[in-house]
PDB file of C-alpha atoms in Angstrom:
ATOM      1  CA  MET A   1       8.395   4.771 -37.656  1.00  0.00           C
ATOM      2  CA  THR A   2       6.383   1.631 -38.026  1.00  0.00           C
ATOM      3  CA  GLN A   3       3.653   1.239 -40.597  1.00  0.00           C
ATOM      4  CA  ALA A   4       1.009   1.393 -37.888  1.00  0.00           C
ATOM      5  CA  THR A   5       2.380   4.691 -36.567  1.00  0.00           C
ATOM      6  CA  THR A   6       2.618   6.117 -40.046  1.00  0.00           C
ATOM      7  CA  ALA A   7      -0.953   5.045 -40.768  1.00  0.00           C
ATOM      8  CA  LEU A   8      -2.228   6.673 -37.562  1.00  0.00           C
ATOM      9  CA  ILE A   9      -0.447   9.930 -38.326  1.00  0.00           C
ATOM     10  CA  ALA A  10      -1.783   9.863 -41.893  1.00  0.00           C
ATOM     11  CA  LYS A  11      -5.320   9.251 -40.650  1.00  0.00           C
ATOM     12  CA  TYR A  12      -5.443  11.572 -37.605  1.00  0.00           C
ATOM     13  CA  GLY A  13      -2.506  13.929 -38.103  1.00  0.00           C
ATOM     14  CA  PRO A  14       0.398  14.550 -35.722  1.00  0.00           C
ATOM     15  CA  PRO A  15      -0.244  14.464 -31.980  1.00  0.00           C
ATOM     16  CA  SER A  16      -1.499  17.669 -30.419  1.00  0.00           C
ATOM     17  CA  PRO A  17       1.029  19.709 -28.401  1.00  0.00           C
ATOM     18  CA  ILE A  18      -1.417  19.546 -25.499  1.00  0.00           C
ATOM     19  CA  ILE A  19      -1.202  15.750 -25.477  1.00  0.00           C
ATOM     20  CA  SER A  20       2.596  15.930 -25.565  1.00  0.00           C
ATOM     21  CA  LEU A  21       2.577  18.430 -22.699  1.00  0.00           C
ATOM     22  CA  PHE A  22       0.197  16.240 -20.697  1.00  0.00           C
ATOM     23  CA  ILE A  23       2.462  13.216 -21.145  1.00  0.00           C
ATOM     24  CA  ALA A  24       5.522  15.268 -20.121  1.00  0.00           C
ATOM     25  CA  VAL A  25       3.761  16.546 -16.980  1.00  0.00           C
ATOM     26  CA  MET A  26       2.658  13.032 -16.034  1.00  0.00           C
ATOM     27  CA  ALA A  27       6.213  11.748 -16.510  1.00  0.00           C
ATOM     28  CA  ALA A  28       7.554  14.566 -14.319  1.00  0.00           C
ATOM     29  CA  CYS A  29       5.033  13.740 -11.585  1.00  0.00           C
ATOM     30  CA  GLY A  30       5.998  10.086 -11.740  1.00  0.00           C
ATOM     31  CA  LEU A  31       9.694  10.876 -11.461  1.00  0.00           C
ATOM     32  CA  TYR A  32       8.988  13.214  -8.538  1.00  0.00           C
ATOM     33  CA  ALA A  33       7.069  10.483  -6.746  1.00  0.00           C
ATOM     34  CA  ILE A  34       9.816   7.945  -7.320  1.00  0.00           C
ATOM     35  CA  PHE A  35      12.869  10.017  -6.473  1.00  0.00           C
ATOM     36  CA  VAL A  36      11.669  12.632  -3.990  1.00  0.00           C
ATOM     37  CA  THR A  37       8.763  11.274  -1.985  1.00  0.00           C
ATOM     38  CA  GLY A  38       9.595   7.573  -2.341  1.00  0.00           C
ATOM     39  CA  PRO A  39      12.529   7.467   0.123  1.00  0.00           C
ATOM     40  CA  ALA A  40      10.616   9.559   2.678  1.00  0.00           C
ATOM     41  CA  MET A  41       7.609   7.249   2.397  1.00  0.00           C
ATOM     42  CA  ARG A  42       9.857   4.203   2.875  1.00  0.00           C
ATOM     43  CA  ALA A  43      11.477   5.765   5.941  1.00  0.00           C
ATOM     44  CA  ASP A  44       8.054   6.572   7.426  1.00  0.00           C
ATOM     45  CA  ALA A  45       6.859   3.019   6.784  1.00  0.00           C
ATOM     46  CA  GLN A  46       9.954   1.557   8.459  1.00  0.00           C
ATOM     47  CA  GLN A  47       9.512   3.840  11.457  1.00  0.00           C
ATOM     48  CA  GLN A  48       5.833   2.876  11.730  1.00  0.00           C
ATOM     49  CA  LEU A  49       6.738  -0.822  11.539  1.00  0.00           C
ATOM     50  CA  ALA A  50       9.337  -0.407  14.293  1.00  0.00           C
ATOM     51  CA  GLN A  51       6.816   1.424  16.497  1.00  0.00           C
ATOM     52  CA  THR A  52       4.135  -1.223  15.897  1.00  0.00           C
ATOM     53  CA  THR A  53       6.605  -4.010  16.664  1.00  0.00           C
ATOM     54  CA  LEU A  54       7.647  -2.301  19.908  1.00  0.00           C
ATOM     55  CA  GLU A  55       4.014  -1.869  20.944  1.00  0.00           C
ATOM     56  CA  GLU A  56       3.293  -5.542  20.208  1.00  0.00           C
ATOM     57  CA  ASN A  57       6.379  -6.603  22.166  1.00  0.00           C
ATOM     58  CA  LEU A  58       5.332  -4.453  25.135  1.00  0.00           C
ATOM     59  CA  ALA A  59       1.791  -5.842  25.081  1.00  0.00           C
ATOM     60  CA  PHE A  60       2.751  -9.489  24.633  1.00  0.00           C
ATOM     61  CA  CYS A  61       5.743  -9.655  26.955  1.00  0.00           C
ATOM     62  CA  GLY A  62       3.953  -7.454  29.483  1.00  0.00           C
ATOM     63  CA  LYS A  63       1.223 -10.111  29.775  1.00  0.00           C
ATOM     64  CA  PHE A  64       3.843 -12.375  31.318  1.00  0.00           C
ATOM     65  CA  GLY A  65       5.193  -9.757  33.725  1.00  0.00           C
ATOM     66  CA  MET A  66       8.252  -8.810  31.709  1.00  0.00           C
ATOM     67  CA  ARG A  67       8.957  -5.097  31.998  1.00  0.00           C
ATOM     68  CA  ALA A  68      10.616  -3.085  29.255  1.00  0.00           C
ATOM     69  CA  GLY A  69      14.341  -2.787  29.828  1.00  0.00           C
ATOM     70  CA  SER A  70      14.696  -6.070  31.702  1.00  0.00           C
ATOM     71  CA  SER A  71      16.751  -8.967  30.372  1.00  0.00           C
ATOM     72  CA  GLU A  72      13.602 -11.099  30.297  1.00  0.00           C
ATOM     73  CA  PHE A  73      11.869  -8.529  28.092  1.00  0.00           C
ATOM     74  CA  ALA A  74      14.856  -8.433  25.741  1.00  0.00           C
ATOM     75  CA  LEU A  75      14.801 -12.228  25.443  1.00  0.00           C
ATOM     76  CA  CYS A  76      11.030 -12.214  24.873  1.00  0.00           C
ATOM     77  CA  ALA A  77      11.338  -9.542  22.170  1.00  0.00           C
ATOM     78  CA  GLN A  78      14.142 -11.504  20.511  1.00  0.00           C
ATOM     79  CA  GLU A  79      12.029 -14.671  20.446  1.00  0.00           C
ATOM     80  CA  LEU A  80       9.089 -12.720  19.019  1.00  0.00           C
ATOM     81  CA  ALA A  81      11.379 -11.442  16.252  1.00  0.00           C
ATOM     82  CA  ILE A  82      12.239 -15.051  15.399  1.00  0.00           C
ATOM     83  CA  VAL A  83       8.541 -15.964  15.300  1.00  0.00           C
ATOM     84  CA  ARG A  84       7.826 -12.991  13.027  1.00  0.00           C
ATOM     85  CA  GLN A  85      10.695 -13.950  10.708  1.00  0.00           C
ATOM     86  CA  LYS A  86       9.476 -17.543  10.420  1.00  0.00           C
ATOM     87  CA  GLN A  87       5.953 -16.313   9.678  1.00  0.00           C
ATOM     88  CA  ALA A  88       7.292 -13.982   6.984  1.00  0.00           C
ATOM     89  CA  GLU A  89       9.157 -16.934   5.427  1.00  0.00           C
ATOM     90  CA  ARG A  90       5.970 -19.048   5.482  1.00  0.00           C
ATOM     91  CA  ASP A  91       3.987 -16.209   3.907  1.00  0.00           C
ATOM     92  CA  SER A  92       6.620 -15.790   1.206  1.00  0.00           C
ATOM     93  CA  ALA A  93       6.679 -19.512   0.464  1.00  0.00           C
ATOM     94  CA  ALA A  94       2.874 -19.611   0.305  1.00  0.00           C
ATOM     95  CA  SER A  95       2.757 -16.669  -2.104  1.00  0.00           C
ATOM     96  CA  GLN A  96       5.255 -18.471  -4.354  1.00  0.00           C
ATOM     97  CA  GLY A  97       3.136 -21.610  -4.256  1.00  0.00           C
ATOM     98  CA  ILE A  98       5.695 -23.670  -2.359  1.00  0.00           C
ATOM     99  CA  LEU A  99       3.372 -24.481   0.547  1.00  0.00           C
TER     100      LEU A  99
END
């Protein structure tokens, strides 16, 4: 133990078992959130992003008369994906202070 820890224990006594239990419960909750609910939350977020992207593609490409399932719609959606990727790269560069 360090001198500071020893001094605290000498002044206040050893930590209460309730405090130790509280810390253990909080650690267990954190591990549960990371390992159990984390992957499910990521999967839900990816599914929501895919649905939002599809809805945007349908709305944007539909404005120009491209129906879902047509080759024109597929090309439009592909070009929109490129635009989104370039925007993500610009956002990343800006957050790093490059732009």
